[in-house]
mmCIF file of C-alpha atoms in Angstrom:
data_model
loop_
_atom_site.group_PDB
_atom_site.id
_atom_site.type_symbol
_atom_site.label_atom_id
_atom_site.label_comp_id
_atom_site.label_asym_id
_atom_site.label_seq_id
_atom_site.Cartn_x
_atom_site.Cartn_y
_atom_site.Cartn_z
ATOM 1 C CA MET A 494 84.830 61.081 171.217
ATOM 2 C CA ASN A 495 83.632 64.369 169.716
ATOM 3 C CA ASP A 496 85.710 67.137 168.127
ATOM 4 C CA THR A 497 84.858 69.757 170.749
ATOM 5 C CA ALA A 498 86.957 67.981 173.379
ATOM 6 C CA THR A 499 90.087 68.266 171.241
ATOM 7 C CA GLN A 500 89.599 71.917 170.237
ATOM 8 C CA SER A 501 91.609 74.614 171.978
ATOM 9 C CA LEU A 502 89.760 76.830 174.447
ATOM 10 C CA LYS A 503 92.288 79.639 174.055
ATOM 11 C CA ARG A 504 91.028 82.981 172.764
ATOM 12 C CA THR A 505 92.156 84.183 169.354
ATOM 13 C CA LEU A 506 92.138 87.756 168.067
ATOM 14 C CA VAL A 507 92.955 89.336 164.711
ATOM 15 C CA GLY A 508 94.919 92.577 164.550
ATOM 16 C CA ARG A 509 97.571 94.605 162.794
ATOM 17 C CA VAL A 510 101.249 94.717 163.782
ATOM 18 C CA VAL A 511 102.121 98.298 164.756
ATOM 19 C CA SER A 512 105.628 97.686 166.138
ATOM 20 C CA ASN A 513 108.294 95.021 165.744
ATOM 21 C CA LYS A 514 111.194 96.881 167.357
ATOM 22 C CA MET A 515 111.537 94.467 170.282
ATOM 23 C CA ASP A 516 113.345 91.133 170.093
ATOM 24 C CA LYS A 517 110.912 88.212 169.641
ATOM 25 C CA THR A 518 107.930 90.489 170.380
ATOM 26 C CA VAL A 519 105.443 92.372 168.227
ATOM 27 C CA THR A 520 102.805 94.887 169.284
ATOM 28 C CA VAL A 521 99.418 94.066 167.762
ATOM 29 C CA LEU A 522 96.559 96.589 167.569
ATOM 30 C CA VAL A 523 93.165 94.867 167.781
ATOM 31 C CA GLU A 524 90.113 96.931 166.816
ATOM 32 C CA THR A 525 86.622 95.833 167.815
ATOM 33 C CA ARG A 526 83.255 97.400 167.075
ATOM 34 C CA VAL A 527 80.817 97.577 170.007
ATOM 35 C CA LYS A 528 77.257 98.837 169.988
ATOM 36 C CA HIS A 529 76.501 101.772 172.300
ATOM 37 C CA PRO A 530 74.005 100.600 174.943
ATOM 38 C CA ILE A 531 71.726 103.652 174.694
ATOM 39 C CA TYR A 532 72.209 105.222 171.272
ATOM 40 C CA GLY A 533 72.753 102.034 169.290
ATOM 41 C CA LYS A 534 75.625 103.516 167.296
ATOM 42 C CA TYR A 535 78.674 101.321 166.694
ATOM 43 C CA ILE A 536 81.888 102.593 168.284
ATOM 44 C CA ALA A 537 85.395 101.456 167.344
ATOM 45 C CA ARG A 538 87.382 100.321 170.370
ATOM 46 C CA SER A 539 91.048 99.402 170.130
ATOM 47 C CA LYS A 540 93.593 97.713 172.382
ATOM 48 C CA LYS A 541 97.257 96.866 171.970
ATOM 49 C CA TYR A 542 98.673 93.467 172.897
ATOM 50 C CA HIS A 543 102.291 92.320 173.087
ATOM 51 C CA ALA A 544 102.592 88.987 171.294
ATOM 52 C CA HIS A 545 105.447 86.489 171.112
ATOM 53 C CA ASP A 546 107.137 86.160 167.698
ATOM 54 C CA GLU A 547 109.881 83.545 168.088
ATOM 55 C CA SER A 548 111.548 84.038 164.687
ATOM 56 C CA ASN A 549 111.091 87.827 164.293
ATOM 57 C CA GLN A 550 109.292 87.191 160.973
ATOM 58 C CA PHE A 551 106.383 89.647 161.254
ATOM 59 C CA ASN A 552 106.711 93.255 160.101
ATOM 60 C CA GLU A 553 104.749 96.450 160.697
ATOM 61 C CA GLY A 554 101.444 96.498 158.821
ATOM 62 C CA ASP A 555 100.983 92.711 158.722
ATOM 63 C CA LEU A 556 97.544 91.379 159.624
ATOM 64 C CA VAL A 557 98.069 88.518 162.091
ATOM 65 C CA GLU A 558 96.119 86.181 164.345
ATOM 66 C CA ILE A 559 97.206 86.008 167.985
ATOM 67 C CA GLN A 560 96.330 83.340 170.534
ATOM 68 C CA GLU A 561 96.246 83.465 174.311
ATOM 69 C CA THR A 562 99.129 81.584 175.989
ATOM 70 C CA ARG A 563 100.753 81.274 179.370
ATOM 71 C CA PRO A 564 102.499 84.452 180.572
ATOM 72 C CA ILE A 565 105.851 84.737 178.792
ATOM 73 C CA SER A 566 106.887 88.030 180.411
ATOM 74 C CA ARG A 567 105.342 90.804 182.474
ATOM 75 C CA THR A 568 103.404 92.255 179.537
ATOM 76 C CA LYS A 569 103.313 89.304 177.152
ATOM 77 C CA ALA A 570 100.674 86.556 177.364
ATOM 78 C CA TRP A 571 99.793 86.180 173.666
ATOM 79 C CA SER A 572 101.609 84.559 170.770
ATOM 80 C CA VAL A 573 101.284 85.059 167.007
ATOM 81 C CA THR A 574 99.794 81.949 165.404
ATOM 82 C CA ARG A 575 99.601 82.876 161.723
ATOM 83 C CA LEU A 576 99.968 85.581 159.111
ATOM 84 C CA LEU A 577 96.670 86.515 157.466
ATOM 85 C CA GLU A 578 97.808 89.336 155.164
ATOM 86 C CA GLU A 579 101.267 90.702 154.476
ATOM 87 C CA ALA A 580 101.814 94.470 154.574
ATOM 88 C CA ARG A 581 101.666 96.227 151.223
ATOM 89 C CA ILE A 582 104.878 98.135 150.517
ATOM 90 C CA VAL A 583 104.122 101.410 148.738
#
């Protein structure tokens, strides 16, 4: 049996936590760079996702990885899988 059969087919995204005011939920801002079809210039596109955070451990400014899951609520179908970089407190 090969390794590809056991790997998860769920999408993963990397973004920054912009809000953790809700209970067990964080808002994650994901920025992607897409190339303009005519001019060829790269444009920054961003989208916010609500992600499940069971233990309320992630704070604003943290860089996290989120993974697609079953719908948990009306707006929430992603869950935070791991912390990539903790927010720097200035």
